[in-house]
Tab-separated table of C-alpha atoms and ligand atoms in Angstrom:
chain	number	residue	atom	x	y	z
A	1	UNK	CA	134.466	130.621	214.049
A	2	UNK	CA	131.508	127.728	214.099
A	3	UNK	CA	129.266	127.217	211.475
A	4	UNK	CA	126.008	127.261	213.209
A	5	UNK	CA	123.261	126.541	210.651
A	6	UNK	CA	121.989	123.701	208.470
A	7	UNK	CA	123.423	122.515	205.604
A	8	UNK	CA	122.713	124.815	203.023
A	9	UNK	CA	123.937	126.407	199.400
A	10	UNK	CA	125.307	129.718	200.484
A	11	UNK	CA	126.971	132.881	199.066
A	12	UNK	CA	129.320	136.058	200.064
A	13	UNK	CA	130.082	139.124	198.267
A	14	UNK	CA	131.318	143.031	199.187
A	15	UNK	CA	128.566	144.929	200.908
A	16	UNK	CA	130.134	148.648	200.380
A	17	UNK	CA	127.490	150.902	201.122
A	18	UNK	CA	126.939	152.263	197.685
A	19	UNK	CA	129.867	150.138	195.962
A	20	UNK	CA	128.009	146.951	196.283
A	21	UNK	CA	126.656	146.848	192.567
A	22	UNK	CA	129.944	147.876	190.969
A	23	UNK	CA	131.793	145.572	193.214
A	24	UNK	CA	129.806	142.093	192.829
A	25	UNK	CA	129.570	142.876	189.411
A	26	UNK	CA	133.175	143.078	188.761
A	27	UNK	CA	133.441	139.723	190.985
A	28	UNK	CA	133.829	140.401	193.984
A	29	UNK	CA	131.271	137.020	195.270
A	30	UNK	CA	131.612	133.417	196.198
A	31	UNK	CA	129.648	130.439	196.946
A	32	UNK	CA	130.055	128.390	199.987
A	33	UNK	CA	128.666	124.856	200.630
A	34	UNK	CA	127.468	124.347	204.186
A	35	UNK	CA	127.724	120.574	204.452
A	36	UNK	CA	127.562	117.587	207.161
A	37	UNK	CA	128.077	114.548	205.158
A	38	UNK	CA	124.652	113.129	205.031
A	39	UNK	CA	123.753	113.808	201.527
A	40	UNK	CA	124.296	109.542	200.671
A	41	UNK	CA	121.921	108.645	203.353
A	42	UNK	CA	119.537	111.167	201.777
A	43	UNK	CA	120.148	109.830	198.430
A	44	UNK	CA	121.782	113.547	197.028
A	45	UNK	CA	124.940	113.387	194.339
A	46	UNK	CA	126.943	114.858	195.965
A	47	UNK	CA	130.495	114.448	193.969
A	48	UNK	CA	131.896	117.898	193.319
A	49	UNK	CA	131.714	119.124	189.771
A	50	UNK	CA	130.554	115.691	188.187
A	51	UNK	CA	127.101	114.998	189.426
A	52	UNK	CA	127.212	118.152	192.202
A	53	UNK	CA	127.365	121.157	189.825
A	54	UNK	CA	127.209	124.813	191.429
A	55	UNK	CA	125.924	127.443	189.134
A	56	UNK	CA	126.386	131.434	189.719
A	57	UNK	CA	123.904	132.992	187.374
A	58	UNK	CA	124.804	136.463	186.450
A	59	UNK	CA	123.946	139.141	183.717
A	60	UNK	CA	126.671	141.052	182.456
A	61	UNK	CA	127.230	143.741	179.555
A	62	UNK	CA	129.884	143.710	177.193
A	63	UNK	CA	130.749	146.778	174.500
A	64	UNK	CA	132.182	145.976	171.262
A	65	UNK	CA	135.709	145.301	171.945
A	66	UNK	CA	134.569	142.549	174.448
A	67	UNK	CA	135.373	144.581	177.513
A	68	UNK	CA	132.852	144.170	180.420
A	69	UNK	CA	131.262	147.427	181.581
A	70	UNK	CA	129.166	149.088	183.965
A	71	UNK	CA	128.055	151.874	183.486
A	72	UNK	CA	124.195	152.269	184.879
A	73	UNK	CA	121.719	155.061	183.064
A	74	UNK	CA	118.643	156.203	184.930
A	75	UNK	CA	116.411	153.479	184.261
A	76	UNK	CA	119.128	151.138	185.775
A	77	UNK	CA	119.095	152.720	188.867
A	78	UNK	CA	115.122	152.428	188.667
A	79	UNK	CA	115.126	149.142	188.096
A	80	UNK	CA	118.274	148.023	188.519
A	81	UNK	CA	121.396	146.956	185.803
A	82	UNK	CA	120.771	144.306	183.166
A	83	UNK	CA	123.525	142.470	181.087
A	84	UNK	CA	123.165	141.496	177.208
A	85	UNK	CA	124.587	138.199	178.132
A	86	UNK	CA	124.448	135.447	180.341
A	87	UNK	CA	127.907	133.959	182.823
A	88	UNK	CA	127.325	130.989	183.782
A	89	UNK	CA	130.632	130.942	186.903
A	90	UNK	CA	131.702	133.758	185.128
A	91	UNK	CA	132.032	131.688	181.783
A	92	UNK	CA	130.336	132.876	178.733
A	93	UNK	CA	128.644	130.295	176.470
A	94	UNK	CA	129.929	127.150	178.116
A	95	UNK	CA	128.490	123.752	178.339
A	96	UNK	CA	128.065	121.941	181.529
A	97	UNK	CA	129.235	118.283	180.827
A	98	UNK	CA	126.641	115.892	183.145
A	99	UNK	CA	126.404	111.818	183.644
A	100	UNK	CA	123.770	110.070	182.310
A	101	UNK	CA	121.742	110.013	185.929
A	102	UNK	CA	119.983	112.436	188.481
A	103	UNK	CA	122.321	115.373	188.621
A	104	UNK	CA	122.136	118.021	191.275
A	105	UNK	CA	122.162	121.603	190.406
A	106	UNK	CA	123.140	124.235	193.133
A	107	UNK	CA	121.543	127.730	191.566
A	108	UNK	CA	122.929	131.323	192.389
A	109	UNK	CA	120.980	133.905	191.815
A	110	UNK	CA	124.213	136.711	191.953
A	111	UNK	CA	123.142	139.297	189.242
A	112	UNK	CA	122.830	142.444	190.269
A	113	UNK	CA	118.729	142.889	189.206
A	114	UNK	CA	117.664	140.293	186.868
A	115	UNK	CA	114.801	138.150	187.727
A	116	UNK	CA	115.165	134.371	186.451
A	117	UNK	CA	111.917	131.857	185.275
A	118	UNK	CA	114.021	128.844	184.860
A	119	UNK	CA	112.539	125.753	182.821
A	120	UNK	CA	113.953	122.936	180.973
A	121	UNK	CA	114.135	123.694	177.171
A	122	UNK	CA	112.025	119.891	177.062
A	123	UNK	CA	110.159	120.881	179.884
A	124	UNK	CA	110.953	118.593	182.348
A	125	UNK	CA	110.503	118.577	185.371
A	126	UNK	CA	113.223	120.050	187.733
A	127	UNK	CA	112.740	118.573	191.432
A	128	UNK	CA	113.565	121.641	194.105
A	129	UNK	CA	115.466	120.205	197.088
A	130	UNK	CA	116.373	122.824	199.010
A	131	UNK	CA	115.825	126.683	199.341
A	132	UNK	CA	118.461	129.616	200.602
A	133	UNK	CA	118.403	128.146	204.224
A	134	UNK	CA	118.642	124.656	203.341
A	135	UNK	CA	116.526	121.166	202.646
A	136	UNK	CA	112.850	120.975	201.991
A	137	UNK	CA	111.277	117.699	203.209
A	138	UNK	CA	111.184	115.805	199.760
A	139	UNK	CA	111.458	117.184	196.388
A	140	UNK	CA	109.053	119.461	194.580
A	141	UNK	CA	108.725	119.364	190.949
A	142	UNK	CA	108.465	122.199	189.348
A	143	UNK	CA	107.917	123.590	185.379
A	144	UNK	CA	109.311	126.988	185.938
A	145	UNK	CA	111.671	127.793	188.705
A	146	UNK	CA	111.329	131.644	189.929
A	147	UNK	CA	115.020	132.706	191.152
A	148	UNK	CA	115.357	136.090	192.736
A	149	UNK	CA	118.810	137.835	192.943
A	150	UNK	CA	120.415	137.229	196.236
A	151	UNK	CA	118.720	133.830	196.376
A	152	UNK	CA	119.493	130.008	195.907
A	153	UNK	CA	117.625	127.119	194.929
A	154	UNK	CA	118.960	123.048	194.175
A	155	UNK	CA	117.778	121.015	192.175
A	156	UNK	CA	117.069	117.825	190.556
A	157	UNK	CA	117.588	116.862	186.920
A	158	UNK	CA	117.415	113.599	185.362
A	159	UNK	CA	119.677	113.214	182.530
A	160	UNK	CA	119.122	110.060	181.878
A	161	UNK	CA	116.433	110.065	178.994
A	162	UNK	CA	116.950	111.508	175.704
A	163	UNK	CA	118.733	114.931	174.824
A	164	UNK	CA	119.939	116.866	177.252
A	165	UNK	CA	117.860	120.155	177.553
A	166	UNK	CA	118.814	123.599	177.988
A	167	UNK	CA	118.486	125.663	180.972
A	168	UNK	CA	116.224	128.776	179.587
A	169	UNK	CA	114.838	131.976	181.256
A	170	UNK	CA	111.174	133.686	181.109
A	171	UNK	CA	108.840	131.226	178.966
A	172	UNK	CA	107.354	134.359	177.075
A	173	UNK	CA	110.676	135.460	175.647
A	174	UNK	CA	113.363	132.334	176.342
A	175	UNK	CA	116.684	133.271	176.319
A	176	UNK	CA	119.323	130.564	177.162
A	177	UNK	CA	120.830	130.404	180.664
A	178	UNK	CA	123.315	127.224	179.912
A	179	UNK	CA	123.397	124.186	177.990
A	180	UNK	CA	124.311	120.630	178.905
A	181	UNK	CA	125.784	117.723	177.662
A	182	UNK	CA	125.844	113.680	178.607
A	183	UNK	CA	128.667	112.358	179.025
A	184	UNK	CA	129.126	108.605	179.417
A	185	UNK	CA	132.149	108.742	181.116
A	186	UNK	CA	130.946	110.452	183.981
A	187	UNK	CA	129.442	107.693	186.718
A	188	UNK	CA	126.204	107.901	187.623
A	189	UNK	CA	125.866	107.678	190.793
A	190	UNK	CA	122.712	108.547	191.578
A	191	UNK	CA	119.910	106.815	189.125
A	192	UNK	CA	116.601	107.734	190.883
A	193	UNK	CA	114.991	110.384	192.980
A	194	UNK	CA	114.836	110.016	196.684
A	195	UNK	CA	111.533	110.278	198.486
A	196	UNK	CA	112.613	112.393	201.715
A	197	UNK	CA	115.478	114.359	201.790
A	198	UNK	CA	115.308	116.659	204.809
A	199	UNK	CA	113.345	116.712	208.377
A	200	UNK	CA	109.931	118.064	208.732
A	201	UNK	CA	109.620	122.139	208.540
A	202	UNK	CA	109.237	123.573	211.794
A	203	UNK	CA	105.617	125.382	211.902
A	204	UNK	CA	106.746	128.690	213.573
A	205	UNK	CA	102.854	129.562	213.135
A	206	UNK	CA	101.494	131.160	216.479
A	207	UNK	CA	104.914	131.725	218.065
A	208	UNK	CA	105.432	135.257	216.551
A	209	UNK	CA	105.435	138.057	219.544
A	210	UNK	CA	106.078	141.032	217.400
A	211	UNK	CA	104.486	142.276	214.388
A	212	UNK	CA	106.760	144.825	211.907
A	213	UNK	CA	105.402	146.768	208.936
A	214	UNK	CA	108.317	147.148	206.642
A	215	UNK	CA	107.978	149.241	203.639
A	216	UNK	CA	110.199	149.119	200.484
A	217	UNK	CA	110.002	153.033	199.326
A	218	UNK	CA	110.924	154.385	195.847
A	219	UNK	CA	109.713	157.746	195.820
A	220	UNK	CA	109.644	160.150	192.363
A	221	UNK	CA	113.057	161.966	193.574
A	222	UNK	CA	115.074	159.515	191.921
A	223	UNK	CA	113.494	160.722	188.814
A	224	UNK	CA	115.736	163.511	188.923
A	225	UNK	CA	118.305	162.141	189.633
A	226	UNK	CA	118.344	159.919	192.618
A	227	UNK	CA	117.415	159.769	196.073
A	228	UNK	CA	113.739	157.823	197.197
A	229	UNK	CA	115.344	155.016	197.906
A	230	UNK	CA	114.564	153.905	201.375
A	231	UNK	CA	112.966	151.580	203.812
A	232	UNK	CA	110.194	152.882	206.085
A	233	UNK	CA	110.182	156.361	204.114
A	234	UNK	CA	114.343	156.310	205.620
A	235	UNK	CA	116.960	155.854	203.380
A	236	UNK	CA	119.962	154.039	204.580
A	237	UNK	CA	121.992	155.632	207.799
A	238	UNK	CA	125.227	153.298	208.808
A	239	UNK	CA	124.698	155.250	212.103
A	240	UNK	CA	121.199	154.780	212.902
A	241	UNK	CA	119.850	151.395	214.314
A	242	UNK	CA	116.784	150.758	212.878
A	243	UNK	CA	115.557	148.534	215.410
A	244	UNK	CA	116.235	145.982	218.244
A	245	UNK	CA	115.007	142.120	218.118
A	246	UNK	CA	115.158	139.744	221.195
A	247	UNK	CA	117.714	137.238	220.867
A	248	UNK	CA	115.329	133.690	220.494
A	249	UNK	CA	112.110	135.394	219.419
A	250	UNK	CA	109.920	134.961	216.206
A	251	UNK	CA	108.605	137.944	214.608
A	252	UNK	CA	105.827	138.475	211.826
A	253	UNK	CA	107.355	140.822	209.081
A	254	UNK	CA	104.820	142.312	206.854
A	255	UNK	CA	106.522	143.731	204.011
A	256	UNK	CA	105.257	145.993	201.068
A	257	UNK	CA	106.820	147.288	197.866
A	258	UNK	CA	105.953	150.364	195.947
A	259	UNK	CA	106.700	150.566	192.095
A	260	UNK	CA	108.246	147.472	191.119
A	261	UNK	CA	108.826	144.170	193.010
A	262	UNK	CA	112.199	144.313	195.307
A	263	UNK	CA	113.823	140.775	196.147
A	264	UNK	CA	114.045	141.491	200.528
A	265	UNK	CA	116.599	139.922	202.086
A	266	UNK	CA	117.563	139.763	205.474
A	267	UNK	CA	120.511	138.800	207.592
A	268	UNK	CA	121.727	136.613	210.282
A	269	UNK	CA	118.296	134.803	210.126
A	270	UNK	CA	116.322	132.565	208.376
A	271	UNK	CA	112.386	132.590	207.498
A	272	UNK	CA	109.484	131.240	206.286
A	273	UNK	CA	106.798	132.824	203.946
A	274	UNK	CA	103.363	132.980	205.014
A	275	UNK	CA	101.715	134.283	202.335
A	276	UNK	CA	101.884	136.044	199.590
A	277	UNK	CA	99.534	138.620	198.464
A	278	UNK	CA	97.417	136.728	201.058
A	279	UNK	CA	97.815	133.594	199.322
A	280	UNK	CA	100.106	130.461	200.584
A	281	UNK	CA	103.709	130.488	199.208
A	282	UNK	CA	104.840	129.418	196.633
A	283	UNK	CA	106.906	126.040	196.620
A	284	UNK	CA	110.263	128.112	195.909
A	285	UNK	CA	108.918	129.709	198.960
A	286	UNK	CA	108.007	126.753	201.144
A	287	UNK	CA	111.012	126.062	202.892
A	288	UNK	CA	113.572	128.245	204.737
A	289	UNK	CA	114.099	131.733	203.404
A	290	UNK	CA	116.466	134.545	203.580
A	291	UNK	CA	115.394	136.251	200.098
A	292	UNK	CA	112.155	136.539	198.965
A	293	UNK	CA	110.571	138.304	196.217
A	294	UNK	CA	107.828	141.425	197.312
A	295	UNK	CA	105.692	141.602	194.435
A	296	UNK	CA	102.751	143.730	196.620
A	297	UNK	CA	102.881	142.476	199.982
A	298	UNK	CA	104.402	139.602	201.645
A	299	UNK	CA	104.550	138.021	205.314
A	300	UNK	CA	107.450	135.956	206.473
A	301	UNK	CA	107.880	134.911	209.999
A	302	UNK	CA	111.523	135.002	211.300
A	303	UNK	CA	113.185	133.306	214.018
A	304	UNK	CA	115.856	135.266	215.966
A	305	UNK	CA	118.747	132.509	216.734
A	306	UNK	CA	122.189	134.706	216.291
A	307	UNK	CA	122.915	137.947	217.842
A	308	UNK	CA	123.924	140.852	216.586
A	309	UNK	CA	125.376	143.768	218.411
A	310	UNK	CA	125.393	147.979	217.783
A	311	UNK	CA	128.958	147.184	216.593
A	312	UNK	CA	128.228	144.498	214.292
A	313	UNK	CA	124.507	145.080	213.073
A	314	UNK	CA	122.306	142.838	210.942
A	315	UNK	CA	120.998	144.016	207.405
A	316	UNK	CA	117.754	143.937	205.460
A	317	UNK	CA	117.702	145.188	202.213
A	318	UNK	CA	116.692	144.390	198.654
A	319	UNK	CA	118.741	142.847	196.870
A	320	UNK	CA	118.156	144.743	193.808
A	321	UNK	CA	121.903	145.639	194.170
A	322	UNK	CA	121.664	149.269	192.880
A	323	UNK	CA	118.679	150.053	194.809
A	324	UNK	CA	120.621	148.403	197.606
A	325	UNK	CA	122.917	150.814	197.270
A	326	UNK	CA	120.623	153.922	196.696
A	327	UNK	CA	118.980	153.647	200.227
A	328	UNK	CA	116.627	150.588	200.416
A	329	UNK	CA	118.301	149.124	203.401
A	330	UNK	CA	118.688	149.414	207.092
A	331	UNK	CA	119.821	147.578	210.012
A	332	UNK	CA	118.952	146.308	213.849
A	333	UNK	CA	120.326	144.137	216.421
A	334	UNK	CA	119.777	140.828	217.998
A	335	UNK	CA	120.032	140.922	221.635
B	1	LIG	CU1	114.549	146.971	195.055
């Protein structure tokens, strides 16, 4: 098979219509780092696991004899399962040991539902350098980091002035994410930020030929007891084709969400956000995109490059795992 896409921080996990949230949650997901060996002319760390750290972030619930379990009530399904604790790699409590430098943080998103609003517990400044589909032009610094599940953001930390900080979640109630430690031992390789990472975006402005209204439905069914769940009032059909996109074009997506706010997330492409409830994006949202949060209603311009046939469909879907799995998804090809 070739890899045919930018370097990038990437993930897989089981896609079992209607498994999908039991299965990721019980592990079934991995991380992948799309690479070309650049990242020292860029000025990136880029040493595995000393100054290159790659984070899964996932909520999980545990009863009182330690066991994890799943077992979603109502409002989960609504809303989608949350954890009582946070796994950092599937580790609870641990504490990342860092060099005293500029270390680079690869960020999963991979809980089923939760939402994170990363900051520093010193508030520092974390510098974004790249989004789900890879590099931004130079770094972005950023207070509070907004992480939807299903996407990935890396970042920038400097580590070398005073106490490490802790990686927290939503300023209005903070709850710890992970801790960190300097280490001496560790080499620093990397001492200062670099001005320019990645090429200039591509404007794909103007070159849209399609427009597509896609609506994320939750109807009041599921109040008694599922069903709603669906995308253009249709709930998921593995034999129905939604749609058919030509191979090479770029099409405008305008996509609403009822109720709550759904992470969307598409396959086999990568896009970039036009606006958000009619404003620009936000930085998270400035670069390349293949998750995006739908708070009300969001437009994203996509670029058709890999094909997909009848057999062997592309998905879009939120990534709201259980609602995923209720219905909010469908499918199309790339020809
Ligand atoms: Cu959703």
């Amino acid at each position: 098979m070739q890899v045919n896409q930018d370097p990038a921080t990437i993930w897989y996990h089981s896609h079992i219509h209607e498994r999908t949230a039991q299965q990721v949650y019980n592990g079934l997901a991995g991380v992948i780092h799309v690479t070309d060996g650049k990242d020292d002319d860029r000025g990136l760390p880029s040493a595995y696991g000393i100054d290159d750290l790659t984070l899964v972030l996932q909520d999980r619930s545990f009863d009182r004899s330690g066991r994890m379990v799943y077992e979603p009530s109502m409002m989960d399904r609504m809303h989608g399962f949350h954890g009582n604790r946070m796994l950092i790699n599937g580790q609870s409590g641990a504490v990342a040991a860092v060099p005293k430098g500029i270390v680079r943080l690869r960020l999963l998103n991979g809980s089923n539902a939760r939402i994170y609003n990363l900051f520093l517990s010193d508030n520092r400044p974390m510098h974004l350098v790249a989004t789900d589909g890879g590099f931004l032009p130079q770094p972005v610094a950023l207070k509070v980091l907004h992480l939807e599940p299903g996407a990935r953001a890396e970042i920038l930390v400097d580590f070398s002035v005073a106490e490490a900080p802790v990686l927290m979640s939503d300023p209005e109630q903070a709850y710890g994410v992970l801790a960190f430690a300097v280490d001496e031992t560790l080499s620093a390789r990397i001492t200062s930020l670099p001005d320019k990472i990645g090429s200039r975006l591509e404007d794909l402005t103007g070159l849209d030929t399609k427009t597509r209204q896609i609506s994320l439905d939750m109807g009041m069914g599921m109040m008694m007891g599922g069903g709603g769940f669906a995308i253009n009032g249709k709930p998921f059909d593995m034999d129905r084709i939604d749609f058919n996109v030509a191979l090479g074009s770029v099409e405008r997506w305008i996509i609403r969400s009822s109720m709550v706010a759904h992470p969307f997330h598409v396959h086999g492409v990568q896009f970039r956000v036009l606006s958000e409830d009619g404003s620009p994006p936000r930085p998270e949202n400035s670069g390349w995109k293949d998750t995006v949060l739908v708070p009300g209603e969001t437009e994203i311009l996509a670029r058709f490059e890999h094909p997909a046939t009848k057999e062997k469909p592309f998905m879009f879907h939120c990534h709201i795992l259980e609602h995923e799995d209720a219905g909010m998804m469908a499918q199309f090809t790339v020809s």
